[in-house]
Amino acid sequence: MSGFIILENTPVRILRINGEQAPIHIGAETTAPTAACPRCGQPSAWVKSHYWRTPRDVPWRGWAVQWHLRVRRFVCTNPACSQAIFCERLPGVAPYQRWTRQAQQAMVCWTLVTSASDAARQLQTTGFPVSRQTLNRWILAMPLPDPPAPRVIGLDEWARRKGQRYATIVVDHERGTILDILPDTRAETVAAWLRAHPTVAIVTRDRAVAFAHAIAEGVPQAQPVADRFHLFRNLADAVERFFQRHPEPLPPSEPLAAPEAPTETPNPSRSQARWAAIHARLAQGDNLSAIARALNLDRHTVRKYARMPACWR
């Protein structure tokens, strides 16, 4: 069989077709008089040699189809070009690719609606002998769509190595996605990222001073707010400070029945006993570090009880 067909706008002459058994083998050769150098773009008609490419195509009626394309190597006639010899490019087949673009797009679409494992099993029965590893590689190589301009973002530290190396993670609160991970937590780095995204209107952050400076320098028009964790943390700290300043019980809203007389004196709670021991040593002139060592407590815990005028719980 002879004739001309168009393979993705490339003239190809059919040399032979072997369709007696699967896969169907189609031999062809390109017939374009010239080819453009991929480096300088100058067309050349000087054929140096030939070689064969065997890409697989979309199946026909469930039978796999494989091309045997006789393509050419050209000599670049541009003396200023560093590409001495180049291979003929086929728009329908990417360089070093074993599938045509049309077949690859069909398999990628199938994988996107199922999974790589399921798609590989189903494609085997429709004339696409492909593995799930190949499908995963194609999916990961797909370019991601450009995200919309961020408006409400969050800044927080992200540990590359806990306690030693920290980065800055930027999240999009409206879409629940990660926008970027900056290499460090310096104010200059975060401010440069914010200047590149002037659409930011609200920024949630923790108590880091560097983030506050970065917001003021990068997007001064944005409104900084505390994130959810620190909102609850600030509320808890405020409530704790209130009860430390006012240790007496709050008056009940309505009269309560008189409790029965206790049969024995109640034992003080652990917190009250700790408060009493700490204040007793403070009265003796001990400092916080000495009290922490004597009572086997953390120094911050000793300082917290030392600041409390009384302990009622």
XYZ file of C-alpha atoms in Angstrom:
313
model
C 0.000 0.000 0.000
C 1.340 3.418 -0.887
C 0.015 6.897 -0.502
C 0.273 9.976 1.682
C -1.164 10.653 5.118
C -0.662 13.448 7.593
C 0.758 12.533 11.019
C 0.167 15.653 13.108
C 0.682 17.955 10.081
C 3.817 16.041 9.012
C 3.802 14.476 5.498
C 4.415 10.741 5.810
C 4.516 8.095 3.051
C 3.160 4.678 3.966
C 5.601 1.916 3.068
C 3.847 -1.168 4.434
C 1.125 -2.284 6.833
C 1.193 -5.602 8.658
C -2.244 -6.127 10.172
C -2.466 -9.884 10.289
C -1.889 -9.995 14.048
C -1.674 -7.572 16.944
C 0.036 -5.214 17.212
C -0.519 -3.621 13.823
C 2.833 -2.502 12.382
C 2.858 0.467 10.019
C 6.062 1.296 8.147
C 6.409 4.870 6.900
C 8.908 7.562 6.080
C 8.805 11.327 6.255
C 8.659 13.242 2.987
C 9.198 16.883 3.968
C 11.880 18.369 1.694
C 13.589 20.256 4.538
C 13.791 20.300 8.317
C 14.485 23.206 10.686
C 17.455 23.127 13.032
C 16.157 23.004 16.626
C 18.919 25.368 17.786
C 19.035 28.154 15.191
C 15.795 27.465 13.288
C 17.381 27.572 9.805
C 15.921 24.980 7.378
C 18.274 22.428 5.843
C 17.880 19.975 2.932
C 21.248 18.262 3.459
C 20.436 14.714 4.622
C 23.266 13.070 6.516
C 21.753 9.684 7.405
C 18.562 7.869 8.471
C 17.352 6.055 11.571
C 14.166 4.326 12.731
C 11.686 5.350 15.407
C 9.028 2.948 16.686
C 6.389 4.910 18.647
C 3.069 3.338 19.606
C -0.147 5.062 18.572
C -3.836 5.031 19.506
C -5.232 1.480 19.112
C -7.519 0.608 16.251
C -10.612 -1.435 17.227
C -8.769 -2.735 20.280
C -5.618 -3.671 18.368
C -2.376 -1.969 19.353
C -0.752 0.145 16.639
C 3.000 0.658 16.317
C 4.749 2.892 13.826
C 8.098 2.172 12.184
C 9.105 5.651 11.028
C 12.176 6.172 8.885
C 13.361 9.643 9.855
C 16.436 11.574 8.817
C 19.460 13.307 10.276
C 20.272 16.660 8.693
C 23.410 18.782 8.539
C 22.890 22.360 9.750
C 24.052 24.717 6.997
C 24.353 27.710 9.315
C 28.106 28.194 9.962
C 27.397 30.233 13.099
C 25.283 27.447 14.688
C 26.924 25.055 17.150
C 24.530 22.253 16.131
C 26.397 20.414 13.371
C 23.926 17.543 12.890
C 20.319 17.398 14.102
C 17.525 14.857 13.986
C 14.265 15.486 12.232
C 11.514 16.508 14.657
C 8.043 14.971 14.426
C 5.271 17.161 15.890
C 3.227 14.085 16.764
C 6.041 12.358 18.687
C 8.174 14.036 21.348
C 11.961 13.428 21.334
C 12.923 10.142 23.026
C 9.229 9.294 23.473
C 7.887 5.813 22.725
C 4.263 6.959 22.345
C 2.625 9.468 20.030
C 1.269 12.615 21.658
C -2.304 11.598 20.839
C -1.899 8.230 22.564
C -0.184 9.794 25.578
C -2.946 12.380 25.997
C -5.599 9.658 25.877
C -3.848 7.619 28.582
C -3.274 10.672 30.782
C -6.969 11.597 30.597
C -7.892 8.038 31.555
C -5.508 8.136 34.519
C -6.823 11.470 35.786
C -10.377 10.127 36.175
C -9.304 6.857 37.856
C -5.823 6.061 39.152
C -2.536 4.873 37.692
C -3.078 1.269 38.821
C -6.687 1.068 37.610
C -5.893 2.859 34.356
C -2.961 0.536 33.609
C -5.158 -2.551 34.068
C -7.956 -1.176 31.894
C -5.637 0.193 29.196
C -4.052 -3.241 28.790
C -7.383 -4.567 27.514
C -7.852 -1.713 25.017
C -4.529 -1.946 23.210
C -2.422 0.333 25.454
C 0.335 -1.837 27.002
C 1.557 0.671 29.581
C 2.636 0.350 33.225
C 1.390 2.342 36.186
C 4.923 3.705 36.738
C 4.848 5.288 33.268
C 1.416 6.775 33.910
C 2.561 8.217 37.238
C 5.617 9.746 35.581
C 3.451 11.440 32.929
C 1.050 12.786 35.538
C 3.889 14.230 37.640
C 5.426 15.846 34.553
C 2.227 17.721 33.702
C 2.512 21.505 34.186
C 0.412 22.811 37.041
C -2.146 25.517 36.267
C -1.333 29.002 37.444
C -3.089 29.541 40.780
C -5.326 32.597 41.211
C -3.897 35.643 42.921
C -3.838 35.002 46.701
C -5.923 37.260 48.918
C -6.000 35.640 52.377
C -2.762 33.851 53.302
C -1.084 32.437 56.376
C 2.569 32.528 57.445
C 4.137 30.058 59.823
C 7.449 28.401 60.583
C 8.037 24.986 59.016
C 10.750 22.736 60.423
C 13.173 21.327 57.876
C 15.127 19.892 60.798
C 13.387 20.373 64.133
C 15.244 22.683 66.453
C 17.925 23.557 63.879
C 16.626 24.574 60.444
C 13.325 26.329 59.832
C 11.620 27.563 56.677
C 8.489 29.656 56.115
C 5.355 27.983 54.795
C 2.808 30.138 52.959
C -0.753 28.786 52.709
C -3.860 30.005 50.912
C -6.680 30.060 53.464
C -9.433 30.484 50.866
C -8.455 27.361 48.922
C -6.708 25.332 51.623
C -3.535 24.835 49.589
C 0.183 25.475 50.064
C 1.392 28.410 47.997
C 5.117 28.265 48.670
C 7.840 27.189 51.105
C 10.468 29.875 51.573
C 14.057 28.840 52.382
C 14.242 30.612 55.771
C 12.245 32.722 58.235
C 14.063 36.041 57.770
C 11.961 39.160 57.376
C 13.755 40.104 54.143
C 12.876 36.793 52.478
C 9.217 36.913 53.494
C 8.902 40.611 52.557
C 10.302 39.918 49.069
C 7.691 37.192 48.529
C 4.897 39.472 49.735
C 6.024 42.299 47.435
C 5.728 39.885 44.522
C 2.073 39.213 45.511
C 0.493 42.641 46.041
C -3.057 41.204 45.988
C -2.670 39.908 49.554
C -5.237 41.633 51.784
C -5.201 39.553 55.009
C -2.241 37.739 56.566
C -2.536 35.379 59.526
C 0.659 34.806 61.492
C 2.044 33.665 64.827
C 3.839 35.861 67.356
C 7.122 35.984 65.397
C 8.393 39.550 65.170
C 10.075 38.824 61.815
C 6.705 38.118 60.203
C 5.292 41.388 61.547
C 8.181 43.341 60.017
C 7.845 41.432 56.730
C 4.140 42.262 56.445
C 4.779 45.931 57.191
C 7.489 46.085 54.514
C 6.038 43.771 51.873
C 2.291 44.495 51.922
C 1.659 47.466 54.220
C -1.955 47.638 53.018
C -2.687 44.111 54.303
C -4.391 43.441 57.624
C -2.315 41.176 59.933
C -4.260 38.946 62.323
C -3.320 36.183 64.724
C -3.906 32.641 63.514
C -6.492 30.366 65.096
C -4.056 28.632 67.436
C -2.715 31.879 68.835
C -6.196 33.392 69.138
C -7.152 30.565 71.495
C -3.729 30.767 73.158
C -4.131 34.503 73.765
C -7.620 33.918 75.181
C -6.346 31.203 77.523
C -3.456 33.398 78.709
C -5.814 36.319 79.336
C -8.193 34.140 81.373
C -5.302 32.705 83.380
C -3.931 36.176 84.167
C -7.388 37.309 85.241
C -7.791 34.500 87.781
C -4.242 35.014 89.026
C -5.115 38.634 89.843
C -8.526 37.671 91.276
C -8.064 34.320 93.042
C -11.268 34.598 95.086
C -14.217 32.499 93.875
C -16.820 34.301 91.780
C -20.136 34.946 93.557
C -22.903 32.537 92.492
C -25.708 33.899 90.357
C -28.368 32.503 92.733
C -28.354 31.312 96.333
C -27.245 27.757 96.808
C -28.356 25.368 99.496
C -26.085 25.269 102.499
C -23.693 22.343 102.178
C -23.623 19.680 104.805
C -20.971 20.070 107.423
C -17.881 18.085 106.430
C -17.015 15.183 108.648
C -13.298 15.822 108.208
C -11.056 18.642 107.103
C -10.531 18.452 103.329
C -6.985 18.005 102.164
C -5.504 20.857 100.128
C -5.182 20.246 96.402
C -1.859 19.580 94.730
C -1.760 23.100 93.282
C -2.477 24.670 96.680
C 0.211 22.563 98.345
C 2.703 23.524 95.641
C 1.781 27.223 95.959
C 2.175 27.071 99.749
C 5.575 25.360 99.545
C 6.899 27.851 96.999
C 5.714 30.903 98.950
C 7.102 29.474 102.168
C 10.553 29.250 100.624
C 10.172 32.708 99.080
C 9.487 34.033 102.568
C 12.745 32.416 103.696
C 14.620 34.368 100.983
C 15.246 31.535 98.495
C 15.443 32.488 94.818
C 13.496 30.812 92.016
C 16.335 28.570 90.878
C 16.970 27.258 94.409
C 13.245 26.576 94.905
C 13.052 24.736 91.555
C 15.971 22.478 92.552
C 14.598 21.826 96.024
C 11.061 20.974 94.855
C 12.153 19.281 91.611
C 10.093 21.681 89.500
C 10.713 23.616 86.334
C 11.836 27.196 86.915
C 8.964 28.536 84.767
C 6.463 26.651 86.957
C 8.005 28.129 90.098
C 7.854 31.620 88.628
C 4.182 31.166 87.684
C 3.219 30.181 91.249
C 5.421 32.905 92.700
C 3.455 35.547 90.803
C 0.103 34.251 92.075
C -1.091 36.124 95.190
C -3.215 33.130 96.194
C -4.283 29.691 94.981
C -7.906 28.734 95.452
C -8.093 25.497 93.512
